[in-house]
Amino acid sequence: MGDFLGELPAVTFECDDAGHARQLSPQWATLTGQRLVEAGGDGWLAHFDVGGRGALVRTLGEARATGGATRCVLRCRLEDGTWGWLWVVVRVIGEGAPQAFAGIALPVSSDELPEDGEPRFAELRASADRTEALLAASPDLLLQLDAEGRGLAYH
């Protein structure tokens, strides 16, 4: 599964309700330059600005309250030291307490974000909706890729 997750063009993660990472895909290290061993727990939160950390925790709370997938846009420090944006979709996985969350974070450029923080491209919105549907359908994430790394099907 590790090789598969490393091929996705987005970061996949699992965290607790405080946002502490339990698992991150290798794309996190590529995106931020932070080694995965350092990113565990609250380590990855250091790469979000203060507003982003708060937005993530609020989004996790919304996912818990609604039982569905929720989304937010987070500002993240990138590998080259600049700031970038992540379009994040999360949902509750498993049952009982403590709850865990699965998520996908897709890097987007600032020109894809209007002043209200919502991506303006219809294709990005459609992609986010497909991601939400995928996360809502199953806690088991499986994406079939072709030889060029393009997604063929979700299972």
PDB file of C-alpha atoms in Angstrom:
ATOM      1  CA  MET A   1       0.000   0.000   0.000  1.00  0.00           C
ATOM      2  CA  GLY A   2       2.899   2.394   0.674  1.00  0.00           C
ATOM      3  CA  ASP A   3       4.056   2.423  -2.967  1.00  0.00           C
ATOM      4  CA  PHE A   4       0.498   3.018  -4.094  1.00  0.00           C
ATOM      5  CA  LEU A   5      -0.032   5.980  -1.751  1.00  0.00           C
ATOM      6  CA  GLY A   6       3.252   7.512  -2.855  1.00  0.00           C
ATOM      7  CA  GLU A   7       1.947   7.705  -6.410  1.00  0.00           C
ATOM      8  CA  LEU A   8      -1.158   9.742  -5.599  1.00  0.00           C
ATOM      9  CA  PRO A   9      -0.942  13.444  -6.581  1.00  0.00           C
ATOM     10  CA  ALA A  10      -2.324  14.353  -3.146  1.00  0.00           C
ATOM     11  CA  VAL A  11      -1.547  13.710   0.511  1.00  0.00           C
ATOM     12  CA  THR A  12      -3.655  11.046   2.215  1.00  0.00           C
ATOM     13  CA  PHE A  13      -3.772  11.000   5.996  1.00  0.00           C
ATOM     14  CA  GLU A  14      -5.407   9.606   9.082  1.00  0.00           C
ATOM     15  CA  CYS A  15      -5.635  11.676  12.255  1.00  0.00           C
ATOM     16  CA  ASP A  16      -7.437  11.935  15.586  1.00  0.00           C
ATOM     17  CA  ASP A  17      -9.979  14.600  16.537  1.00  0.00           C
ATOM     18  CA  ALA A  18      -7.239  17.003  17.642  1.00  0.00           C
ATOM     19  CA  GLY A  19      -5.576  16.726  14.242  1.00  0.00           C
ATOM     20  CA  HIS A  20      -2.666  14.565  15.421  1.00  0.00           C
ATOM     21  CA  ALA A  21      -1.478  12.500  12.460  1.00  0.00           C
ATOM     22  CA  ARG A  22      -1.590   8.744  12.861  1.00  0.00           C
ATOM     23  CA  GLN A  23      -0.588   8.071   9.265  1.00  0.00           C
ATOM     24  CA  LEU A  24       0.545  10.232   6.320  1.00  0.00           C
ATOM     25  CA  SER A  25       1.285   9.227   2.754  1.00  0.00           C
ATOM     26  CA  PRO A  26       4.817   9.751   1.397  1.00  0.00           C
ATOM     27  CA  GLN A  27       3.522  12.723  -0.607  1.00  0.00           C
ATOM     28  CA  TRP A  28       3.583  14.761   2.627  1.00  0.00           C
ATOM     29  CA  ALA A  29       7.381  14.547   2.747  1.00  0.00           C
ATOM     30  CA  THR A  30       7.597  15.462  -0.946  1.00  0.00           C
ATOM     31  CA  LEU A  31       5.276  18.441  -0.507  1.00  0.00           C
ATOM     32  CA  THR A  32       6.693  19.849   2.727  1.00  0.00           C
ATOM     33  CA  GLY A  33      10.197  18.423   3.054  1.00  0.00           C
ATOM     34  CA  GLN A  34       9.254  17.143   6.524  1.00  0.00           C
ATOM     35  CA  ARG A  35      10.266  13.537   7.164  1.00  0.00           C
ATOM     36  CA  LEU A  36       7.306  11.311   7.923  1.00  0.00           C
ATOM     37  CA  VAL A  37       8.799  10.229  11.242  1.00  0.00           C
ATOM     38  CA  GLU A  38       8.817  13.924  12.298  1.00  0.00           C
ATOM     39  CA  ALA A  39       5.318  14.564  10.928  1.00  0.00           C
ATOM     40  CA  GLY A  40       3.555  12.022  13.143  1.00  0.00           C
ATOM     41  CA  GLY A  41       1.437  13.197  16.035  1.00  0.00           C
ATOM     42  CA  ASP A  42       1.294  16.978  16.067  1.00  0.00           C
ATOM     43  CA  GLY A  43       4.495  17.339  14.011  1.00  0.00           C
ATOM     44  CA  TRP A  44       2.676  17.965  10.758  1.00  0.00           C
ATOM     45  CA  LEU A  45       0.561  20.721  12.346  1.00  0.00           C
ATOM     46  CA  ALA A  46       3.668  22.919  12.494  1.00  0.00           C
ATOM     47  CA  HIS A  47       3.449  23.205   8.695  1.00  0.00           C
ATOM     48  CA  PHE A  48       0.010  24.874   8.852  1.00  0.00           C
ATOM     49  CA  ASP A  49      -0.416  28.518   9.767  1.00  0.00           C
ATOM     50  CA  VAL A  50      -2.400  29.274  12.945  1.00  0.00           C
ATOM     51  CA  GLY A  51      -5.626  29.776  10.987  1.00  0.00           C
ATOM     52  CA  GLY A  52      -5.055  26.483   9.158  1.00  0.00           C
ATOM     53  CA  ARG A  53      -4.617  24.495  12.370  1.00  0.00           C
ATOM     54  CA  GLY A  54      -7.864  25.951  13.694  1.00  0.00           C
ATOM     55  CA  ALA A  55      -9.669  25.295  10.405  1.00  0.00           C
ATOM     56  CA  LEU A  56      -8.529  21.664  10.417  1.00  0.00           C
ATOM     57  CA  VAL A  57      -9.817  21.050  13.953  1.00  0.00           C
ATOM     58  CA  ARG A  58     -13.148  22.789  13.104  1.00  0.00           C
ATOM     59  CA  THR A  59     -13.464  20.673   9.950  1.00  0.00           C
ATOM     60  CA  LEU A  60     -12.850  17.487  11.945  1.00  0.00           C
ATOM     61  CA  GLY A  61     -15.575  18.587  14.375  1.00  0.00           C
ATOM     62  CA  GLU A  62     -17.982  19.184  11.484  1.00  0.00           C
ATOM     63  CA  ALA A  63     -17.213  15.725  10.080  1.00  0.00           C
ATOM     64  CA  ARG A  64     -17.902  14.190  13.503  1.00  0.00           C
ATOM     65  CA  ALA A  65     -21.154  16.136  13.913  1.00  0.00           C
ATOM     66  CA  THR A  66     -22.536  15.461  10.439  1.00  0.00           C
ATOM     67  CA  GLY A  67     -21.173  11.961   9.931  1.00  0.00           C
ATOM     68  CA  GLY A  68     -20.255  12.978   6.394  1.00  0.00           C
ATOM     69  CA  ALA A  69     -17.297  14.325   4.522  1.00  0.00           C
ATOM     70  CA  THR A  70     -16.362  17.959   5.158  1.00  0.00           C
ATOM     71  CA  ARG A  71     -13.794  20.210   3.535  1.00  0.00           C
ATOM     72  CA  CYS A  72     -11.600  23.210   4.137  1.00  0.00           C
ATOM     73  CA  VAL A  73      -8.696  25.094   2.585  1.00  0.00           C
ATOM     74  CA  LEU A  74      -5.467  25.227   4.627  1.00  0.00           C
ATOM     75  CA  ARG A  75      -2.334  27.320   4.223  1.00  0.00           C
ATOM     76  CA  CYS A  76       0.736  25.076   4.402  1.00  0.00           C
ATOM     77  CA  ARG A  77       4.509  25.718   4.468  1.00  0.00           C
ATOM     78  CA  LEU A  78       6.045  23.939   1.475  1.00  0.00           C
ATOM     79  CA  GLU A  79       9.398  22.215   0.986  1.00  0.00           C
ATOM     80  CA  ASP A  80      11.000  25.364  -0.493  1.00  0.00           C
ATOM     81  CA  GLY A  81       9.904  27.469   2.512  1.00  0.00           C
ATOM     82  CA  THR A  82       7.082  29.269   0.692  1.00  0.00           C
ATOM     83  CA  TRP A  83       3.433  29.018   1.643  1.00  0.00           C
ATOM     84  CA  GLY A  84       0.927  27.071  -0.433  1.00  0.00           C
ATOM     85  CA  TRP A  85      -2.668  25.941  -0.192  1.00  0.00           C
ATOM     86  CA  LEU A  86      -4.264  22.550   0.408  1.00  0.00           C
ATOM     87  CA  TRP A  87      -7.866  21.659  -0.441  1.00  0.00           C
ATOM     88  CA  VAL A  88      -8.712  19.134   2.302  1.00  0.00           C
ATOM     89  CA  VAL A  89     -11.602  16.657   2.512  1.00  0.00           C
ATOM     90  CA  VAL A  90     -12.051  14.562   5.699  1.00  0.00           C
ATOM     91  CA  ARG A  91     -14.536  12.047   7.068  1.00  0.00           C
ATOM     92  CA  VAL A  92     -14.904   9.943  10.205  1.00  0.00           C
ATOM     93  CA  ILE A  93     -13.667   6.357   9.929  1.00  0.00           C
ATOM     94  CA  GLY A  94     -14.428   3.513  12.277  1.00  0.00           C
ATOM     95  CA  GLU A  95     -16.877   3.491  15.130  1.00  0.00           C
ATOM     96  CA  GLY A  96     -16.741   4.270  18.813  1.00  0.00           C
ATOM     97  CA  ALA A  97     -14.307   6.468  20.661  1.00  0.00           C
ATOM     98  CA  PRO A  98     -11.787   7.780  20.173  1.00  0.00           C
ATOM     99  CA  GLN A  99     -12.751   8.647  16.647  1.00  0.00           C
ATOM    100  CA  ALA A 100     -10.326   8.742  13.753  1.00  0.00           C
ATOM    101  CA  PHE A 101     -10.529  10.661  10.501  1.00  0.00           C
ATOM    102  CA  ALA A 102      -9.347   9.868   6.988  1.00  0.00           C
ATOM    103  CA  GLY A 103      -8.525  12.672   4.641  1.00  0.00           C
ATOM    104  CA  ILE A 104      -7.112  13.728   1.315  1.00  0.00           C
ATOM    105  CA  ALA A 105      -5.244  17.019   0.862  1.00  0.00           C
ATOM    106  CA  LEU A 106      -4.869  18.283  -2.702  1.00  0.00           C
ATOM    107  CA  PRO A 107      -2.311  21.048  -3.348  1.00  0.00           C
ATOM    108  CA  VAL A 108      -3.873  24.027  -5.161  1.00  0.00           C
ATOM    109  CA  SER A 109      -2.262  27.248  -6.325  1.00  0.00           C
ATOM    110  CA  SER A 110      -3.274  30.620  -4.901  1.00  0.00           C
ATOM    111  CA  ASP A 111      -4.693  31.696  -8.269  1.00  0.00           C
ATOM    112  CA  GLU A 112      -7.202  28.837  -7.886  1.00  0.00           C
ATOM    113  CA  LEU A 113      -8.490  30.495  -4.709  1.00  0.00           C
ATOM    114  CA  PRO A 114     -10.717  33.586  -4.811  1.00  0.00           C
ATOM    115  CA  GLU A 115     -11.008  35.860  -1.799  1.00  0.00           C
ATOM    116  CA  ASP A 116     -13.581  33.656  -0.035  1.00  0.00           C
ATOM    117  CA  GLY A 117     -11.096  30.743   0.012  1.00  0.00           C
ATOM    118  CA  GLU A 118     -13.171  28.425  -2.196  1.00  0.00           C
ATOM    119  CA  PRO A 119     -11.443  27.091  -5.337  1.00  0.00           C
ATOM    120  CA  ARG A 120     -13.068  28.608  -8.411  1.00  0.00           C
ATOM    121  CA  PHE A 121     -12.422  25.885 -10.960  1.00  0.00           C
ATOM    122  CA  ALA A 122     -15.389  23.631 -11.676  1.00  0.00           C
ATOM    123  CA  GLU A 123     -13.083  20.676 -12.269  1.00  0.00           C
ATOM    124  CA  LEU A 124     -11.502  21.071  -8.824  1.00  0.00           C
ATOM    125  CA  ARG A 125     -14.961  21.187  -7.259  1.00  0.00           C
ATOM    126  CA  ALA A 126     -15.985  18.087  -9.193  1.00  0.00           C
ATOM    127  CA  SER A 127     -12.802  16.360  -8.042  1.00  0.00           C
ATOM    128  CA  ALA A 128     -13.536  17.293  -4.432  1.00  0.00           C
ATOM    129  CA  ASP A 129     -17.103  16.000  -4.779  1.00  0.00           C
ATOM    130  CA  ARG A 130     -15.811  12.692  -6.176  1.00  0.00           C
ATOM    131  CA  THR A 131     -13.327  12.498  -3.294  1.00  0.00           C
ATOM    132  CA  GLU A 132     -16.104  13.123  -0.771  1.00  0.00           C
ATOM    133  CA  ALA A 133     -18.257  10.438  -2.357  1.00  0.00           C
ATOM    134  CA  LEU A 134     -15.311   8.044  -2.252  1.00  0.00           C
ATOM    135  CA  LEU A 135     -14.603   8.723   1.407  1.00  0.00           C
ATOM    136  CA  ALA A 136     -18.293   8.463   2.289  1.00  0.00           C
ATOM    137  CA  ALA A 137     -18.659   5.135   0.508  1.00  0.00           C
ATOM    138  CA  SER A 138     -15.892   3.243   2.254  1.00  0.00           C
ATOM    139  CA  PRO A 139     -13.145   3.635   4.826  1.00  0.00           C
ATOM    140  CA  ASP A 140     -11.033   1.439   2.525  1.00  0.00           C
ATOM    141  CA  LEU A 141      -9.420   3.700  -0.063  1.00  0.00           C
ATOM    142  CA  LEU A 142      -8.409   1.994  -3.279  1.00  0.00           C
ATOM    143  CA  LEU A 143      -7.635   3.780  -6.518  1.00  0.00           C
ATOM    144  CA  GLN A 144      -6.705   1.980  -9.705  1.00  0.00           C
ATOM    145  CA  LEU A 145      -4.048   3.768 -11.750  1.00  0.00           C
ATOM    146  CA  ASP A 146      -2.968   3.251 -15.314  1.00  0.00           C
ATOM    147  CA  ALA A 147       0.691   3.127 -16.423  1.00  0.00           C
ATOM    148  CA  GLU A 148       0.941   6.943 -16.509  1.00  0.00           C
ATOM    149  CA  GLY A 149      -0.452   7.303 -12.989  1.00  0.00           C
ATOM    150  CA  ARG A 150      -3.895   8.556 -14.051  1.00  0.00           C
ATOM    151  CA  GLY A 151      -6.839   7.381 -12.013  1.00  0.00           C
ATOM    152  CA  LEU A 152      -8.965   4.758 -13.723  1.00  0.00           C
ATOM    153  CA  ALA A 153     -11.447   3.750 -11.069  1.00  0.00           C
ATOM    154  CA  TYR A 154     -12.218   3.992  -7.375  1.00  0.00           C
ATOM    155  CA  HIS A 155     -13.140   0.845  -5.466  1.00  0.00           C
TER     156      HIS A 155
END
